[in-house]
Coordinates of C-alpha atoms in Angstrom, one line a residue:
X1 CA 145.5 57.8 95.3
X2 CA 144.3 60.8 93.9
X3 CA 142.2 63.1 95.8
X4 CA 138.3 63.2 94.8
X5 CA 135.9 66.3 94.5
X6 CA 132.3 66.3 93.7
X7 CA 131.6 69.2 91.4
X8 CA 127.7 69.7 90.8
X9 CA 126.7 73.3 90.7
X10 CA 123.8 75.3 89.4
X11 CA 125.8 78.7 89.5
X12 CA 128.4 78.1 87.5
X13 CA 130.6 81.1 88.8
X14 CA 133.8 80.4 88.8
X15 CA 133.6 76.8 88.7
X16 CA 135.8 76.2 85.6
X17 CA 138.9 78.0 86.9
X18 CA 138.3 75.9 90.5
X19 CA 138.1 72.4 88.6
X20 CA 141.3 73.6 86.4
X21 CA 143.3 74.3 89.7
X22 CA 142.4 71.5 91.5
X23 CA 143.2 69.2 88.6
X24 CA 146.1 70.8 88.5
X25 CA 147.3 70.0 92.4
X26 CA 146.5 66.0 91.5
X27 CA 142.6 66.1 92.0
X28 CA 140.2 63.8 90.3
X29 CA 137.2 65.8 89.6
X30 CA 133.7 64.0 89.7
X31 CA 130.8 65.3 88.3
X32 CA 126.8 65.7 86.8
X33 CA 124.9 66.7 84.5
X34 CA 125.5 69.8 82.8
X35 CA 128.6 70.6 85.2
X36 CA 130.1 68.0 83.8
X37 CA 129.2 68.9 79.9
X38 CA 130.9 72.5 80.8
X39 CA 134.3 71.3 82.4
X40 CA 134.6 68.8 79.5
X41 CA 133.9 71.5 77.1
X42 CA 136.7 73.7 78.7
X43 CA 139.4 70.6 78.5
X44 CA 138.7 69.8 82.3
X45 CA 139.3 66.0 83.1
X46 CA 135.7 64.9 84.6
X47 CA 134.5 61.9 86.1
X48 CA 130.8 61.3 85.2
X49 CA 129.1 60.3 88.5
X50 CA 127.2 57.6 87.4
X51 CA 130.9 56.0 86.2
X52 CA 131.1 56.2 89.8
X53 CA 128.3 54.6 91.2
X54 CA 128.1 52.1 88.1
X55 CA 124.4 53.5 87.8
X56 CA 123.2 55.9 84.9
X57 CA 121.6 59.0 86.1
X58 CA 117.4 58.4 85.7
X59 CA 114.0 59.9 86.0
X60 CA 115.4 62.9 84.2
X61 CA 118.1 63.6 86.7
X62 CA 116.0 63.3 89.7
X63 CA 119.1 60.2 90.7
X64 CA 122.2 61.1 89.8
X65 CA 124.4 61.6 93.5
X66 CA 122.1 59.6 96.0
X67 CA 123.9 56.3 95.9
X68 CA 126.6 54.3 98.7
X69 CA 129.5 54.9 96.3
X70 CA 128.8 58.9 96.4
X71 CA 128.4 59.3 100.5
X72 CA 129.6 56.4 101.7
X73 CA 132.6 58.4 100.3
X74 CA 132.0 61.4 102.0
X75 CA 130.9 60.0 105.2
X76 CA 133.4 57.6 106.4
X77 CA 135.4 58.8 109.3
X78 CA 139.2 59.4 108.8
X79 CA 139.9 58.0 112.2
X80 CA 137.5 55.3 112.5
X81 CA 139.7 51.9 111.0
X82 CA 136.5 50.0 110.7
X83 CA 134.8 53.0 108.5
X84 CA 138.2 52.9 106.1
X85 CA 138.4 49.0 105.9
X86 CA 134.8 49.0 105.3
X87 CA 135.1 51.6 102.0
X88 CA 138.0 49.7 100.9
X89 CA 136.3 46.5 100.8
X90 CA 133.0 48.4 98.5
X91 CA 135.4 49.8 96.5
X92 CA 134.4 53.6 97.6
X93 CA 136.8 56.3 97.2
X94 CA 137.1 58.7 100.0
X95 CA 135.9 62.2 98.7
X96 CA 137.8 65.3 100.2
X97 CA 135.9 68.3 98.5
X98 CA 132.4 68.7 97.5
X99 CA 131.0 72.0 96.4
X100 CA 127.5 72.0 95.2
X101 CA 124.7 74.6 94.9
X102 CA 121.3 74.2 95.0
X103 CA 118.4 74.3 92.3
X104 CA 117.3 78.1 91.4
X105 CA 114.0 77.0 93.3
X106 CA 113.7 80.6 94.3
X107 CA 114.5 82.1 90.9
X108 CA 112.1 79.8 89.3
X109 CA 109.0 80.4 91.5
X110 CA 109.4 84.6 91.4
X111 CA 108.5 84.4 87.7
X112 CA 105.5 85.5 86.3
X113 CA 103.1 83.1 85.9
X114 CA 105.5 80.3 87.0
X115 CA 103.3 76.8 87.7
X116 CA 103.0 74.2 90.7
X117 CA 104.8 71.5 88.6
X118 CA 107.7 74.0 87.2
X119 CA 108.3 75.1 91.1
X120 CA 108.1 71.4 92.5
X121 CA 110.4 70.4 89.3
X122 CA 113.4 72.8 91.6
X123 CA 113.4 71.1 94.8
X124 CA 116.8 69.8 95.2
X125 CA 117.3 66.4 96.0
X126 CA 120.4 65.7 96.0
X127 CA 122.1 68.3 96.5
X128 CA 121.1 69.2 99.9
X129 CA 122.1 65.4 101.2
X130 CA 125.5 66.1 99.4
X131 CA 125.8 69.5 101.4
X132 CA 124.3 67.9 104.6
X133 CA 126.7 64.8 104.4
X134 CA 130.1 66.7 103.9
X135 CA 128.8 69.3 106.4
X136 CA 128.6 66.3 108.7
X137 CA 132.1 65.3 107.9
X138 CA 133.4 68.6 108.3
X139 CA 136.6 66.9 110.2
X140 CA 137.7 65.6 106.8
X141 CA 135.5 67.0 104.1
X142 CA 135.7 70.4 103.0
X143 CA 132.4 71.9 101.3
X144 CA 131.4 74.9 99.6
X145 CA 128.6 76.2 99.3
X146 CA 129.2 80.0 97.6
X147 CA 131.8 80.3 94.9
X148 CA 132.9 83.5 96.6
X149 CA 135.0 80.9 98.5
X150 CA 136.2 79.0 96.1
X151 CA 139.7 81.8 96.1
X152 CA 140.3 81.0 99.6
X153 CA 139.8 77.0 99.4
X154 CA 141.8 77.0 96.4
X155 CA 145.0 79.0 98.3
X156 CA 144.6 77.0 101.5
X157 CA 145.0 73.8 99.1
X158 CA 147.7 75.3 97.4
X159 CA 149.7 76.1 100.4
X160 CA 149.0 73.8 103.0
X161 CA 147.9 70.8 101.1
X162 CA 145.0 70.7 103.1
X163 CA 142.0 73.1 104.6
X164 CA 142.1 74.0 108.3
X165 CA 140.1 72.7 110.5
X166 CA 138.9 76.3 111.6
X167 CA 137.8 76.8 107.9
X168 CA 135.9 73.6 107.2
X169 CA 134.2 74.0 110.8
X170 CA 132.8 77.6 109.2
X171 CA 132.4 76.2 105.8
X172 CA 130.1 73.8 107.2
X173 CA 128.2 76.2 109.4
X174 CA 127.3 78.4 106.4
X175 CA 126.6 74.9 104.0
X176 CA 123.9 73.9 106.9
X177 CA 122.5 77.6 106.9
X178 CA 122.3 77.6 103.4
X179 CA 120.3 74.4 103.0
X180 CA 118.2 75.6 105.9
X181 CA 117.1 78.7 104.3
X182 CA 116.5 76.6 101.1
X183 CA 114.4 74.7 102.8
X184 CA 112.8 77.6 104.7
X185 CA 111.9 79.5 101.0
X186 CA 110.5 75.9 99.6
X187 CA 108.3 75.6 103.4
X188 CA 107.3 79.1 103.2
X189 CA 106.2 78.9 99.1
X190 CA 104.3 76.1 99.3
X191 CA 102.8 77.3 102.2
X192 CA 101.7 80.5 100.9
X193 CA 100.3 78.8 97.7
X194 CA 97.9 76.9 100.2
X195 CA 96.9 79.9 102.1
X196 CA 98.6 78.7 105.5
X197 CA 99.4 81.4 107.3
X198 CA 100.2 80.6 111.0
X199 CA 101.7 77.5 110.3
X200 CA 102.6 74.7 113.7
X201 CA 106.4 75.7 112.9
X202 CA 107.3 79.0 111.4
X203 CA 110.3 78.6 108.9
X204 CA 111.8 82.2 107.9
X205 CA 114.4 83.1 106.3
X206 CA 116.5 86.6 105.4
X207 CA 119.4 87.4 103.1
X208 CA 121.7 89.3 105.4
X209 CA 122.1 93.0 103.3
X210 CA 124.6 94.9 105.2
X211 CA 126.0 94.7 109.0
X212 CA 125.2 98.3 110.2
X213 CA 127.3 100.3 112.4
X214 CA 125.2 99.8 115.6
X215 CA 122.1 99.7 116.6
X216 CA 119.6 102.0 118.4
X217 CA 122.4 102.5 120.6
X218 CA 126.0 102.8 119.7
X219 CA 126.7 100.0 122.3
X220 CA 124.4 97.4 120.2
X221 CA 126.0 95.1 117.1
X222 CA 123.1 95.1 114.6
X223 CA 122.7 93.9 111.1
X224 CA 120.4 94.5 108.2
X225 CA 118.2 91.1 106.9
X226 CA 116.2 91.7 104.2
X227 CA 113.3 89.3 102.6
X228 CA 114.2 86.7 99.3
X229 CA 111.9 88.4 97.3
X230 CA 111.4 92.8 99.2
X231 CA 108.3 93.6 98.7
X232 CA 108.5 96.5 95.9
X233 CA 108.3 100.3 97.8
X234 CA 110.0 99.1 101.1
X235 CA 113.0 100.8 101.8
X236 CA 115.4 97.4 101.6
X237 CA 114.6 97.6 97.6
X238 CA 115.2 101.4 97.9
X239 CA 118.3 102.5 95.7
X240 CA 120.6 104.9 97.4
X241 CA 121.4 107.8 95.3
X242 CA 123.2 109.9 97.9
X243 CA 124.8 110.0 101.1
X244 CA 126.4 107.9 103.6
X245 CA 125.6 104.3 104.9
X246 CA 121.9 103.9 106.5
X247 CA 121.6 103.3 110.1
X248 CA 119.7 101.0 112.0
X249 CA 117.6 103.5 113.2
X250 CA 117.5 105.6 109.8
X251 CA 116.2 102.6 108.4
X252 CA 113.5 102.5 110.9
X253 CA 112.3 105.8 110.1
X254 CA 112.1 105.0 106.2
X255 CA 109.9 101.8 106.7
X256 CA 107.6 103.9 109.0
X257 CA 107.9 107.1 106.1
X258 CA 106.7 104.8 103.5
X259 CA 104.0 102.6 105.7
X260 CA 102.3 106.0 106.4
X261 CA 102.3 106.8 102.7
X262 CA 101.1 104.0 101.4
X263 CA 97.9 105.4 102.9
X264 CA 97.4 108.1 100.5
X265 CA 96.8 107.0 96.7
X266 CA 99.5 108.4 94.1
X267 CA 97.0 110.7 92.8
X268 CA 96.8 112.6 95.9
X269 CA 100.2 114.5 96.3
X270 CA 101.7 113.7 99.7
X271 CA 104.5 114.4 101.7
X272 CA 105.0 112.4 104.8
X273 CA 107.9 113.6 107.6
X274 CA 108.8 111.0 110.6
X275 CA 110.2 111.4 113.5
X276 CA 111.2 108.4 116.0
X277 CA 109.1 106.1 113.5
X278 CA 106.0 108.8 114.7
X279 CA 104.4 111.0 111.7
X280 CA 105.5 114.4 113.0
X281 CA 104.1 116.4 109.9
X282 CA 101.5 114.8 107.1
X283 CA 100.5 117.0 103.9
X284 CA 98.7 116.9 100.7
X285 CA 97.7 119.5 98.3
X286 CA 97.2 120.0 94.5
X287 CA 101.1 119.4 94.2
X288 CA 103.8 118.0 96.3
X289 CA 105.6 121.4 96.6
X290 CA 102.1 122.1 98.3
X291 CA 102.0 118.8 100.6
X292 CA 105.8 119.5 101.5
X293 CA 104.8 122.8 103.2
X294 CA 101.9 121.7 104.9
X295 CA 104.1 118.5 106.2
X296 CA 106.6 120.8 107.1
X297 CA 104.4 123.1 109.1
X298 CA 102.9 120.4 110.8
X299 CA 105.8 120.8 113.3
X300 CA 109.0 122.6 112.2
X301 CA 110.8 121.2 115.2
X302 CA 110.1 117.9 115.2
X303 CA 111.1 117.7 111.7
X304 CA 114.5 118.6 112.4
X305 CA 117.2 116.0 111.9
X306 CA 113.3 113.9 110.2
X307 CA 113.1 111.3 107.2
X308 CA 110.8 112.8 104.6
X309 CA 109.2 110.9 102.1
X310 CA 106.9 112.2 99.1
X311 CA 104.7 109.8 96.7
X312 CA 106.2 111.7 93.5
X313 CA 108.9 113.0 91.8
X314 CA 111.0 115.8 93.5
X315 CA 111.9 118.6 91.3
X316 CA 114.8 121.5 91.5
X317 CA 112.2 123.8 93.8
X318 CA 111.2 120.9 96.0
X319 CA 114.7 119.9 96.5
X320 CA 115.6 123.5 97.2
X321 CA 113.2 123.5 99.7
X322 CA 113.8 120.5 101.5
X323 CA 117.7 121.3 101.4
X324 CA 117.1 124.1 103.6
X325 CA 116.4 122.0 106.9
X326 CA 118.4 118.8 108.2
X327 CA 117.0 116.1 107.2
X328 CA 118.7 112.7 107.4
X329 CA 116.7 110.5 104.6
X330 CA 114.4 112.3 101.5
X331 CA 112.5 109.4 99.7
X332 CA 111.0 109.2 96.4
X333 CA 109.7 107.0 93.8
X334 CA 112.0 109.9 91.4
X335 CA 114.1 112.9 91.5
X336 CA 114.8 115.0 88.4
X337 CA 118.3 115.8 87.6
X338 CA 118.5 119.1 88.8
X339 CA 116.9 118.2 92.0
X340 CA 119.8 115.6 92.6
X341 CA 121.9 117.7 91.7
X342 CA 121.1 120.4 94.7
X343 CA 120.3 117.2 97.1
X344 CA 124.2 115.8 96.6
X345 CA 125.7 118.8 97.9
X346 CA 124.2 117.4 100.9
X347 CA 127.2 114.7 101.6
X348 CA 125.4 113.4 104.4
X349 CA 121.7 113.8 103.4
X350 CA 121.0 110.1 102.1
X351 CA 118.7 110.1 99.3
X352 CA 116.5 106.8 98.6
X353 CA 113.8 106.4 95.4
X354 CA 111.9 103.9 95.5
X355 CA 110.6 101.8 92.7
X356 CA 106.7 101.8 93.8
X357 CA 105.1 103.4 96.8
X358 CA 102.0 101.0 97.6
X359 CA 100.4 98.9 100.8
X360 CA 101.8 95.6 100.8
X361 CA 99.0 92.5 100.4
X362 CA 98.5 89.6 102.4
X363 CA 101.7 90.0 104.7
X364 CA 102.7 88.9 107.9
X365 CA 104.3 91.1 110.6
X366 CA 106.5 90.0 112.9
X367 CA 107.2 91.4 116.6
X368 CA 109.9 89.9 119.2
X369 CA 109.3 89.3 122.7
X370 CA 111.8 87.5 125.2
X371 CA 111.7 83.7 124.3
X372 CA 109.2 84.3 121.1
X373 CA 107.8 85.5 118.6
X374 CA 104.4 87.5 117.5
X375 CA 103.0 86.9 114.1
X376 CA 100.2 88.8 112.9
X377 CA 98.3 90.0 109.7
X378 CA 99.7 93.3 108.8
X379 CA 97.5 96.1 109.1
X380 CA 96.8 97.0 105.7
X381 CA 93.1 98.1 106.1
X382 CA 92.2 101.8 106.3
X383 CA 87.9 100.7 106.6
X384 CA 86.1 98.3 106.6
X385 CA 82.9 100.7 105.6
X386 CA 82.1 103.8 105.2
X387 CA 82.5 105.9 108.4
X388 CA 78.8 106.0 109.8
X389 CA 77.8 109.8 111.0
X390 CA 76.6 109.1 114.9
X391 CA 75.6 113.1 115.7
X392 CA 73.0 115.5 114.6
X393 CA 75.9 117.7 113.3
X394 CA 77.5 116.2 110.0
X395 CA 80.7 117.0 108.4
X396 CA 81.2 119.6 105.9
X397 CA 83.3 118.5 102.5
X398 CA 86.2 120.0 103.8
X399 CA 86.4 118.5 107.0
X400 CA 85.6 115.0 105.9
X401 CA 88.9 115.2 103.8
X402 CA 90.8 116.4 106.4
X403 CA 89.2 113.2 108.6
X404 CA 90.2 111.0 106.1
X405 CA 93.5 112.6 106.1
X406 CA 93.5 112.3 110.1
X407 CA 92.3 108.7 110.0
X408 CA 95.5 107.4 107.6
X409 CA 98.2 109.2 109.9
X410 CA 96.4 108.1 113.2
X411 CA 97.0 104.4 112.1
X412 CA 100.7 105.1 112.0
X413 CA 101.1 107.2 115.4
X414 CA 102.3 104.9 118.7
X415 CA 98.9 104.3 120.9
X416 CA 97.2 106.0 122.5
X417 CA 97.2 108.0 119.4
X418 CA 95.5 111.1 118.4
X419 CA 95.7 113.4 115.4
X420 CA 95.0 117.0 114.2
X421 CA 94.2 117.9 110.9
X422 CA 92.9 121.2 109.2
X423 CA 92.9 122.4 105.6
X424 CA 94.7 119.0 104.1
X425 CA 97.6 118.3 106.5
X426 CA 98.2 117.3 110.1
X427 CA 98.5 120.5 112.8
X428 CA 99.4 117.8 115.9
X429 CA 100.0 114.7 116.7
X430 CA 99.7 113.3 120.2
X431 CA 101.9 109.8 120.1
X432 CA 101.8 106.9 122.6
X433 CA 100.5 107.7 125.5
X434 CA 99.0 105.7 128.4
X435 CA 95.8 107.4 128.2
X436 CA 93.8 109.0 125.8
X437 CA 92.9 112.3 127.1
X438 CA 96.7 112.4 127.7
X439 CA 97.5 112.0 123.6
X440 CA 94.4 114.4 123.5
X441 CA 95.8 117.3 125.2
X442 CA 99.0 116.8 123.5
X443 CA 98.2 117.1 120.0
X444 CA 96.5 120.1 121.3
X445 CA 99.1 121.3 123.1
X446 CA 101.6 121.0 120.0
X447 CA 99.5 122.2 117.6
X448 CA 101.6 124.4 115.9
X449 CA 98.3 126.3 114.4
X450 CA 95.0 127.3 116.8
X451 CA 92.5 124.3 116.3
X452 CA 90.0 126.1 115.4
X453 CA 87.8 124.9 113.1
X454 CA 90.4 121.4 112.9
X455 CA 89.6 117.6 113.1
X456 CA 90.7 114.6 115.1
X457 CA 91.3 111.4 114.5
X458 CA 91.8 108.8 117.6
X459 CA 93.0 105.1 116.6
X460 CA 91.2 103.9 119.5
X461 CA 87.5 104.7 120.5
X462 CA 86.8 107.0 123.9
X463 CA 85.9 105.5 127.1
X464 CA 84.7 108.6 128.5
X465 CA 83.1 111.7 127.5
X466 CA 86.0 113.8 128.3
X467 CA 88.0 113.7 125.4
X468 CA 84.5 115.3 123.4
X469 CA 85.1 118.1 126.1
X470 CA 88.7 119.0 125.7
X471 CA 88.4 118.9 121.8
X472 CA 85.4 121.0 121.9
X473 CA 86.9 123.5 123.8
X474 CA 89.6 123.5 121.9
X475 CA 87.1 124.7 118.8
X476 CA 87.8 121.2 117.2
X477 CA 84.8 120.7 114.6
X478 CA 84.8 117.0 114.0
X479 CA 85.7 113.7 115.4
X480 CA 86.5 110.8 113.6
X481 CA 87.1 106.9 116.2
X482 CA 86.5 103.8 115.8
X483 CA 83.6 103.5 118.6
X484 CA 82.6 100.4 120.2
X485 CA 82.8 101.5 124.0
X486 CA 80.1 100.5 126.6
X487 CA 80.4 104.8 126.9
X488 CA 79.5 105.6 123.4
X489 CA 76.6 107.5 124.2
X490 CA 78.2 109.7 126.4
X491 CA 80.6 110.8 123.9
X492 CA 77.9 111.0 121.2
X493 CA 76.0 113.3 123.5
X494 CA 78.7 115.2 124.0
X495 CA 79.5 116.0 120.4
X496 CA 75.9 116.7 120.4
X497 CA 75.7 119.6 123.0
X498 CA 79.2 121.0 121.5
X499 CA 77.6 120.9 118.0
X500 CA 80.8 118.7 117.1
X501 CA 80.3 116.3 114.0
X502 CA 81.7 112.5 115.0
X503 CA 81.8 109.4 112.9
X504 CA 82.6 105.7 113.6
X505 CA 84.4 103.9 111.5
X506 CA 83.9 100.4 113.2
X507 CA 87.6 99.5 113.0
X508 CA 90.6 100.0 115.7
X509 CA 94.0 100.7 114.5
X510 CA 96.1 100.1 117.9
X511 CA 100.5 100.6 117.1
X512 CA 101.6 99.3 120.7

């Protein structure tokens, strides 16, 4: 008896030159649909599956496969008597090999303007109960899932006769992750398109992009996973134009680049440097060459060995400029020619543009704790309102830029979290600390230009009035927090006596 495979593929990769080989080593190749119309067009023999099951496929294809002479086939045990007495008496021919892949459900439903009833049309049927039923029957069944393995199937058939057990055991491994992840994309669509959020069970699923080097630590394995459909400006859509491989923790440093940019609109020039995932330097200025220097300056140390990322194109200057100090990543949404040209004398430097440099919309984020998972909103909101003036002393025109300014990089600084600004870029930034007047002395401590005259922005509101104090002795002009404490007075009173300017902007940006 010859040998059966099930052929029903959506990609048809490859799938000509498989049927043609196994035909050739004996097989009978069984079939649907337009897989079938495609090997018979090439001069493949083909069995139509509904020859098969003695059924014609109906409902427009939604039955084709799902019928006792299809996986009765592919279920019966080898080494069960009764299961291969039973098939012989129904007439059911063992099948040996069945590669299927699944609807383009995820192609389909990223298309513009794509409808409920065009998505729902590529949910897979039967397909997945083909891939789940050989799976199961890994012992004698062999299935494929990707046609990058059809090469090695096809070689272990031609030498051996047969598959190993070792192989079909990982075959079926990756057939069952790939119809869970199917399932997980169809979950998570329709869930989105009816505004669940936090559903009872959380179905996610990533495309594995590269297995890095290590991970923080040269002692940890670690792997990049990157979204279906990456959002447009994150760094795993990013196209590397230069240097070596990214790291785990480069890559870390790029997302938190590009989060903190996404603050600033693309009509404001901005240049954004990173250190540890922390905004060491923040600038903005009539051009980028401008916002470079004034990111630069806002700590020359901590910039060393930094990820710098800019909301516009880098030209030949620029790119001189930023080829001066070592940097690890430069990110753009564009380099000129020249300026790649200087950059890839860099070997090392890696070199990212990105397509689009906005906030993402309505998206989750995701935190790991031992034996969970945290899900929340992303924190995608600058204000809610306009900052509300709480002191006699207001802000001059100047300094409420430089607030502003403040108030964007302070939502990307660890908490406690407080941040210098003066004359359109940050002077210090006092990162993740346990207490606020701690972050507070700090930023003052680093500044690498006198306060004077500078603002401050706190992602949290002050529980006492001492924080007022130290900035105002400091010669710090104006305040901008979130207020809210039981102690607001105090602080407002404060700012008051030191003839300090404070607003409240009625929203908390905490980064634990």
């Amino acid at each position: 008896m010859k040998r059966r495979a099930i052929i029903s593929v959506s990609d048809k990769t490859g799938v000509v030159d498989l049927a043609r080989r196994l035909v050739s080593m004996g097989w009978e190749i069984v079939s649907t649909g337009g897989t079938a119309s495609i090997l018979a067009a090439e001069g493949v023999p083909v069995t139509a599956v509904s020859d098969v099951t003695g059924f014609p496929e109906c409902l427009d294809g939604r039955v084709k496969t799902l019928h006792p002479a299809v996986h009765a086939g592919i279920l019966a045990r080898r080494d069960v008597p009764a299961h291969m007495e039973q098939i012989a008496k129904l007439g059911v021919t063992p099948v040996d090999l069945v590669v299927v892949n699944l609807y383009p459900f995820r192609q389909t439903v990223t298309r513009p303007g794509v409808t409920w009833d065009e998505a729902v049309e590529q949910v897979d049927i039967g397909g997945p109960s083909l891939i789940r039923a050989a799976a199961k029957n890994h012992a004698a069944v062999t299935v494929v899932v990707d046609p990058a393995d059809y090469g090695r199937v096809l070689a272990e058939f031609e030498q051996d006769g047969d598959t190993s057990m070792a192989t079909r055991r990982e075959l079926a491994a990756r057939a069952f992750r790939h119809t869970a992840a199917y399932d997980a994309f169809i979950a998570g669509w329709f869930g989105g398109r009816l505004g669940v959020r936090f559903p009872e069970q959380l179905t996610l699923t990533w495309d594995r992009q590269q297995q890095l080097r290590y991970g923080e630590n040269p002692h940890q394995a670690a792997a990049l996973y990157v979204d279906p459909v990456p959002a447009a400006g994150s760094v795993t859509a990013a196209q590397q134009l230069n240097g070596k491989e990214l790291s785990f923790n480069n890559i870390g440093d790029a997302d938190a680049a590009l989060a903190c940019l996404t603050e600033f609109p693309s009509s404001m020039p901005t240049v954004v440097a990173v250190k540890h995932g922390i905004p060491c330097g923040v600038g903005t200025g009539p051009d980028l060459m401008t916002a470079w220097r004034k990111a630069r300056d806002g700590d020359p140390v901590s910039i060393f060995g930094g990820v710098v990322a800019a909301n516009g194109t880098v030209d030949a200057p620029l790119a001189a400029e930023m080829a001066e100090l070592f940097l690890e990543i430069i990110l753009a949404p564009g380099f000129t020619g020249d300026a790649l040209e200087i950059l890839r004398r860099k070997k090392n430097l890696r070199v990212l543009q990105v397509t689009a440099v906005a906030p993402g919309q309505d998206e989750v984020a995701l935190r790991d704790v031992r034996g969970g998972l945290l899900v929340q909103n992303r924190d995608v909101l600058l204000l809610k309102d306009e900052p509300r003036v709480v002191t006699l002393s207001r802000p001059t025109t100047e300094e409420q830029a430089d607030l502003l300014l403040a108030w964007r990089v302070v939502k990307h600084a660890k908490s406690n979290a407080i941040v210098l600004a003066k004359g359109g870029g940050t002077i210090g930034v006092g990162p993740g600390q346990t207490n606020r007047i701690w972050a507070l002395q700090d930023a003052i401590r680093q500044a690498t230009t006198p306060p004077l005259g500078a603002v401050l922005a706190s992602d949290g509101f002050f529980p006492f009035a001492d924080s007022v104090q130290a900035a105002a002795a400091a010669g710090i002009r104006a305040i901008i927090q979130p207020g809210g404490s039981v102690r607001d007075a105090d602080s407002i009173d404060a700012a008051d006596e030191a003839g300090i300017a404070m607003l409240f902007t009625g929203i908390r940006h905490f980064r634990h």
